PDB file of C-alpha atoms in Angstrom:
ATOM      1  CA  MET E   1       0.000   0.000   0.000  1.00  0.00           C
ATOM      2  CA  GLN E   2       1.331   3.413  -0.995  1.00  0.00           C
ATOM      3  CA  ILE E   3       0.053   6.459   0.894  1.00  0.00           C
ATOM      4  CA  ILE E   4       0.747  10.170   0.531  1.00  0.00           C
ATOM      5  CA  LEU E   5       0.240  12.533   3.463  1.00  0.00           C
ATOM      6  CA  PHE E   6      -0.331  16.023   2.166  1.00  0.00           C
ATOM      7  CA  GLY E   7      -0.368  19.252   4.173  1.00  0.00           C
ATOM      8  CA  PRO E   8       1.636  22.335   5.081  1.00  0.00           C
ATOM      9  CA  PRO E   9       4.871  22.122   7.071  1.00  0.00           C
ATOM     10  CA  GLY E  10       3.997  21.597  10.738  1.00  0.00           C
ATOM     11  CA  SER E  11       0.567  20.127  10.015  1.00  0.00           C
ATOM     12  CA  GLY E  12       1.381  16.820  11.702  1.00  0.00           C
ATOM     13  CA  LYS E  13       2.238  14.724   8.646  1.00  0.00           C
ATOM     14  CA  GLY E  14       5.313  13.253  10.310  1.00  0.00           C
ATOM     15  CA  THR E  15       3.470  12.415  13.516  1.00  0.00           C
ATOM     16  CA  GLN E  16       0.633  10.698  11.667  1.00  0.00           C
ATOM     17  CA  ALA E  17       3.015   8.964   9.233  1.00  0.00           C
ATOM     18  CA  THR E  18       4.969   7.492  12.156  1.00  0.00           C
ATOM     19  CA  LYS E  19       1.771   6.095  13.691  1.00  0.00           C
ATOM     20  CA  LEU E  20       0.587   4.668  10.347  1.00  0.00           C
ATOM     21  CA  SER E  21       4.028   3.212   9.657  1.00  0.00           C
ATOM     22  CA  GLU E  22       4.004   1.304  12.939  1.00  0.00           C
ATOM     23  CA  LEU E  23       0.410   0.171  12.482  1.00  0.00           C
ATOM     24  CA  MET E  24       0.887  -1.011   8.894  1.00  0.00           C
ATOM     25  CA  SER E  25       4.542  -2.158   9.097  1.00  0.00           C
ATOM     26  CA  ILE E  26       5.591  -0.069   6.106  1.00  0.00           C
ATOM     27  CA  PRO E  27       8.287   2.627   6.085  1.00  0.00           C
ATOM     28  CA  HIS E  28       7.633   6.321   6.586  1.00  0.00           C
ATOM     29  CA  LEU E  29       9.540   8.227   3.912  1.00  0.00           C
ATOM     30  CA  SER E  30      10.013  11.853   4.847  1.00  0.00           C
ATOM     31  CA  THR E  31      11.792  13.760   2.112  1.00  0.00           C
ATOM     32  CA  GLY E  32      12.700  16.408   4.677  1.00  0.00           C
ATOM     33  CA  ASP E  33      14.393  13.815   6.909  1.00  0.00           C
ATOM     34  CA  ILE E  34      16.171  12.241   3.940  1.00  0.00           C
ATOM     35  CA  LEU E  35      17.413  15.661   2.800  1.00  0.00           C
ATOM     36  CA  ARG E  36      18.530  16.651   6.323  1.00  0.00           C
ATOM     37  CA  ALA E  37      20.490  13.382   6.544  1.00  0.00           C
ATOM     38  CA  ALA E  38      22.158  14.235   3.212  1.00  0.00           C
ATOM     39  CA  VAL E  39      22.994  17.719   4.573  1.00  0.00           C
ATOM     40  CA  SER E  40      24.572  16.357   7.749  1.00  0.00           C
ATOM     41  CA  SER E  41      26.495  13.720   5.749  1.00  0.00           C
ATOM     42  CA  LYS E  42      27.673  16.523   3.429  1.00  0.00           C
ATOM     43  CA  THR E  43      26.752  14.573   0.309  1.00  0.00           C
ATOM     44  CA  PRO E  44      26.676  16.524  -2.980  1.00  0.00           C
ATOM     45  CA  ILE E  45      22.869  16.627  -2.791  1.00  0.00           C
ATOM     46  CA  GLY E  46      23.079  17.692   0.842  1.00  0.00           C
ATOM     47  CA  ILE E  47      25.446  20.561   0.129  1.00  0.00           C
ATOM     48  CA  LYS E  48      23.200  21.727  -2.704  1.00  0.00           C
ATOM     49  CA  ALA E  49      20.065  21.470  -0.562  1.00  0.00           C
ATOM     50  CA  LYS E  50      21.426  23.039   2.644  1.00  0.00           C
ATOM     51  CA  GLU E  51      21.324  26.673   1.594  1.00  0.00           C
ATOM     52  CA  ILE E  52      17.874  26.349   0.041  1.00  0.00           C
ATOM     53  CA  MET E  53      16.401  24.545   3.069  1.00  0.00           C
ATOM     54  CA  GLU E  54      17.803  27.001   5.620  1.00  0.00           C
ATOM     55  CA  LYS E  55      16.035  29.839   3.800  1.00  0.00           C
ATOM     56  CA  GLY E  56      12.775  27.863   3.768  1.00  0.00           C
ATOM     57  CA  GLY E  57      12.825  27.302   0.011  1.00  0.00           C
ATOM     58  CA  LEU E  58      11.926  24.118  -1.803  1.00  0.00           C
ATOM     59  CA  VAL E  59      14.718  21.870  -3.069  1.00  0.00           C
ATOM     60  CA  PRO E  60      14.602  21.453  -6.897  1.00  0.00           C
ATOM     61  CA  ASP E  61      12.352  18.705  -8.236  1.00  0.00           C
ATOM     62  CA  GLU E  62      15.137  16.685  -9.856  1.00  0.00           C
ATOM     63  CA  VAL E  63      17.037  16.463  -6.560  1.00  0.00           C
ATOM     64  CA  VAL E  64      14.018  15.398  -4.524  1.00  0.00           C
ATOM     65  CA  LEU E  65      12.863  12.960  -7.194  1.00  0.00           C
ATOM     66  CA  SER E  66      16.248  11.246  -7.354  1.00  0.00           C
ATOM     67  CA  ILE E  67      16.194  10.750  -3.571  1.00  0.00           C
ATOM     68  CA  VAL E  68      12.635   9.391  -3.614  1.00  0.00           C
ATOM     69  CA  LYS E  69      13.328   7.091  -6.565  1.00  0.00           C
ATOM     70  CA  GLN E  70      16.384   5.614  -4.848  1.00  0.00           C
ATOM     71  CA  ARG E  71      14.551   5.194  -1.535  1.00  0.00           C
ATOM     72  CA  ILE E  72      11.438   3.429  -2.863  1.00  0.00           C
ATOM     73  CA  SER E  73      13.641   0.938  -4.718  1.00  0.00           C
ATOM     74  CA  GLU E  74      14.916  -0.427  -1.378  1.00  0.00           C
ATOM     75  CA  ASN E  75      13.665  -3.774  -0.043  1.00  0.00           C
ATOM     76  CA  ASP E  76      11.700  -2.390   2.904  1.00  0.00           C
ATOM     77  CA  CYS E  77       9.405  -0.527   0.470  1.00  0.00           C
ATOM     78  CA  LYS E  78       8.251  -3.652  -1.385  1.00  0.00           C
ATOM     79  CA  LYS E  79       5.091  -3.947   0.750  1.00  0.00           C
ATOM     80  CA  GLY E  80       4.436  -0.214   0.494  1.00  0.00           C
ATOM     81  CA  PHE E  81       5.395   3.096   2.047  1.00  0.00           C
ATOM     82  CA  ILE E  82       4.065   6.386   3.351  1.00  0.00           C
ATOM     83  CA  LEU E  83       5.316   9.538   1.648  1.00  0.00           C
ATOM     84  CA  ASP E  84       5.503  12.635   3.828  1.00  0.00           C
ATOM     85  CA  GLY E  85       6.472  15.909   2.152  1.00  0.00           C
ATOM     86  CA  PHE E  86       6.398  14.618  -1.412  1.00  0.00           C
ATOM     87  CA  PRO E  87       5.040  15.382  -3.937  1.00  0.00           C
ATOM     88  CA  ARG E  88       4.623  19.130  -3.442  1.00  0.00           C
ATOM     89  CA  THR E  89       3.996  20.180  -7.040  1.00  0.00           C
ATOM     90  CA  LEU E  90       2.128  18.873 -10.071  1.00  0.00           C
ATOM     91  CA  VAL E  91       5.467  18.222 -11.807  1.00  0.00           C
ATOM     92  CA  GLN E  92       6.629  16.132  -8.825  1.00  0.00           C
ATOM     93  CA  ALA E  93       3.333  14.211  -8.783  1.00  0.00           C
ATOM     94  CA  GLN E  94       3.646  13.378 -12.483  1.00  0.00           C
ATOM     95  CA  ALA E  95       7.276  12.320 -12.016  1.00  0.00           C
ATOM     96  CA  LEU E  96       6.285  10.160  -9.037  1.00  0.00           C
ATOM     97  CA  ASP E  97       3.692   8.390 -11.199  1.00  0.00           C
ATOM     98  CA  GLU E  98       6.407   7.599 -13.731  1.00  0.00           C
ATOM     99  CA  VAL E  99       8.709   6.218 -11.033  1.00  0.00           C
ATOM    100  CA  LEU E 100       5.925   4.131  -9.491  1.00  0.00           C
ATOM    101  CA  ASN E 101       5.106   2.688 -12.921  1.00  0.00           C
ATOM    102  CA  LEU E 102       8.661   1.307 -13.039  1.00  0.00           C
ATOM    103  CA  TYR E 103       7.820  -0.771  -9.946  1.00  0.00           C
ATOM    104  CA  ASN E 104       4.229  -1.600 -11.005  1.00  0.00           C
ATOM    105  CA  LYS E 105       2.897   0.447  -8.105  1.00  0.00           C
ATOM    106  CA  SER E 106       0.418   3.261  -7.711  1.00  0.00           C
ATOM    107  CA  ILE E 107      -0.772   5.500  -4.902  1.00  0.00           C
ATOM    108  CA  ASN E 108      -3.635   3.942  -2.942  1.00  0.00           C
ATOM    109  CA  TYR E 109      -4.519   6.869  -0.683  1.00  0.00           C
ATOM    110  CA  VAL E 110      -3.835  10.588  -0.433  1.00  0.00           C
ATOM    111  CA  ILE E 111      -4.660  12.084   2.943  1.00  0.00           C
ATOM    112  CA  GLU E 112      -4.784  15.865   3.285  1.00  0.00           C
ATOM    113  CA  ILE E 113      -4.158  17.469   6.667  1.00  0.00           C
ATOM    114  CA  SER E 114      -5.437  21.029   6.834  1.00  0.00           C
ATOM    115  CA  VAL E 115      -4.031  23.464   9.422  1.00  0.00           C
ATOM    116  CA  ASP E 116      -4.033  27.286   9.538  1.00  0.00           C
ATOM    117  CA  GLN E 117      -0.789  29.279   9.411  1.00  0.00           C
ATOM    118  CA  GLU E 118      -0.972  30.539  13.019  1.00  0.00           C
ATOM    119  CA  THR E 119      -1.194  26.964  14.347  1.00  0.00           C
ATOM    120  CA  VAL E 120       1.667  25.850  12.097  1.00  0.00           C
ATOM    121  CA  ILE E 121       3.901  28.649  13.404  1.00  0.00           C
ATOM    122  CA  LYS E 122       3.174  27.720  17.055  1.00  0.00           C
ATOM    123  CA  ARG E 123       3.896  24.057  16.359  1.00  0.00           C
ATOM    124  CA  ILE E 124       7.134  24.571  14.465  1.00  0.00           C
ATOM    125  CA  ILE E 125       8.869  27.283  16.487  1.00  0.00           C
ATOM    126  CA  GLY E 126       8.347  25.287  19.707  1.00  0.00           C
ATOM    127  CA  ARG E 127       9.733  21.965  18.534  1.00  0.00           C
ATOM    128  CA  PHE E 128      13.113  20.522  19.472  1.00  0.00           C
ATOM    129  CA  SER E 129      14.738  17.097  19.470  1.00  0.00           C
ATOM    130  CA  CYS E 130      17.270  14.983  21.305  1.00  0.00           C
ATOM    131  CA  LYS E 131      20.674  15.450  19.731  1.00  0.00           C
ATOM    132  CA  ARG E 132      21.662  11.821  20.404  1.00  0.00           C
ATOM    133  CA  CYS E 133      18.597   9.716  19.424  1.00  0.00           C
ATOM    134  CA  GLY E 134      16.437  12.202  17.502  1.00  0.00           C
ATOM    135  CA  ALA E 135      13.349  11.918  19.744  1.00  0.00           C
ATOM    136  CA  ASN E 136      10.980  14.820  19.094  1.00  0.00           C
ATOM    137  CA  TYR E 137       9.628  17.200  21.720  1.00  0.00           C
ATOM    138  CA  HIS E 138       7.776  20.519  21.933  1.00  0.00           C
ATOM    139  CA  GLU E 139       8.140  23.404  24.387  1.00  0.00           C
ATOM    140  CA  ASN E 140       4.366  23.501  25.015  1.00  0.00           C
ATOM    141  CA  PHE E 141       2.840  20.219  23.847  1.00  0.00           C
ATOM    142  CA  LYS E 142       5.369  17.434  24.530  1.00  0.00           C
ATOM    143  CA  ARG E 143       8.109  18.167  26.998  1.00  0.00           C
ATOM    144  CA  PRO E 144      10.425  15.429  28.306  1.00  0.00           C
ATOM    145  CA  LYS E 145       9.069  13.763  31.457  1.00  0.00           C
ATOM    146  CA  ARG E 146      12.107  15.092  33.346  1.00  0.00           C
ATOM    147  CA  ASP E 147      13.367  18.560  32.444  1.00  0.00           C
ATOM    148  CA  ASN E 148      16.345  18.453  30.080  1.00  0.00           C
ATOM    149  CA  VAL E 149      16.513  14.620  30.006  1.00  0.00           C
ATOM    150  CA  CYS E 150      15.488  12.641  26.919  1.00  0.00           C
ATOM    151  CA  ASP E 151      12.737  10.115  27.709  1.00  0.00           C
ATOM    152  CA  TYR E 152      14.321   7.544  25.392  1.00  0.00           C
ATOM    153  CA  CYS E 153      18.103   7.676  25.738  1.00  0.00           C
ATOM    154  CA  GLY E 154      18.718   9.819  28.838  1.00  0.00           C
ATOM    155  CA  SER E 155      20.742  12.444  26.979  1.00  0.00           C
ATOM    156  CA  ASN E 156      20.588  16.046  28.125  1.00  0.00           C
ATOM    157  CA  GLU E 157      21.612  17.476  24.746  1.00  0.00           C
ATOM    158  CA  PHE E 158      18.797  18.926  22.665  1.00  0.00           C
ATOM    159  CA  THR E 159      18.739  20.807  19.399  1.00  0.00           C
ATOM    160  CA  LYS E 160      16.429  22.947  17.295  1.00  0.00           C
ATOM    161  CA  ARG E 161      16.478  22.960  13.520  1.00  0.00           C
ATOM    162  CA  LYS E 162      17.889  26.155  12.006  1.00  0.00           C
ATOM    163  CA  ASP E 163      14.880  26.441   9.712  1.00  0.00           C
ATOM    164  CA  ASP E 164      12.375  26.436  12.631  1.00  0.00           C
ATOM    165  CA  SER E 165      12.073  30.218  12.879  1.00  0.00           C
ATOM    166  CA  LYS E 166       8.904  32.269  12.390  1.00  0.00           C
ATOM    167  CA  GLU E 167      10.227  33.933   9.217  1.00  0.00           C
ATOM    168  CA  VAL E 168      11.258  30.647   7.602  1.00  0.00           C
ATOM    169  CA  VAL E 169       7.960  29.010   8.593  1.00  0.00           C
ATOM    170  CA  GLU E 170       5.977  31.859   7.047  1.00  0.00           C
ATOM    171  CA  ASN E 171       8.001  31.516   3.836  1.00  0.00           C
ATOM    172  CA  ARG E 172       7.534  27.726   3.771  1.00  0.00           C
ATOM    173  CA  PHE E 173       3.790  28.134   4.335  1.00  0.00           C
ATOM    174  CA  LYS E 174       3.582  30.574   1.391  1.00  0.00           C
ATOM    175  CA  SER E 175       5.626  28.187  -0.776  1.00  0.00           C
ATOM    176  CA  TYR E 176       3.292  25.350   0.196  1.00  0.00           C
TER     177      TYR E 176
END
């Protein structure tokens, strides 16, 4: 089963995709996460994407498509996958159809999550994560059980994404 979660940045696509992934035993493919991993690994795609992402812009279609194409060809995607953050444009959707045809697959469901800009801003500017294990938290909605201690790995090192500022969020919402 192939599912697309569609909605603005901060709408909860990642949260819902994680729950669906566990429930259905299929991978959650977040293009944002894949791109951020490429940035931190300093791959050629990552270097190219870093500047664009930090300004809140959208990474070019050919870059995102190549990442998605490579990822859905992996063994864990044979039973299906959940796409989060892709496609974002009609051109990307058409290109995704072409890629899926190569694997005799098609999209089974598209789920749209609708959230207003003010809510998105509150959600995004308050989020942070554990630097060691990547567990996600929020200043208002999901704090660690013990202050400054990760619930999962016990680390006391947390980080915020550079692109989680009000200005960048507003730009990303407009781009969306």
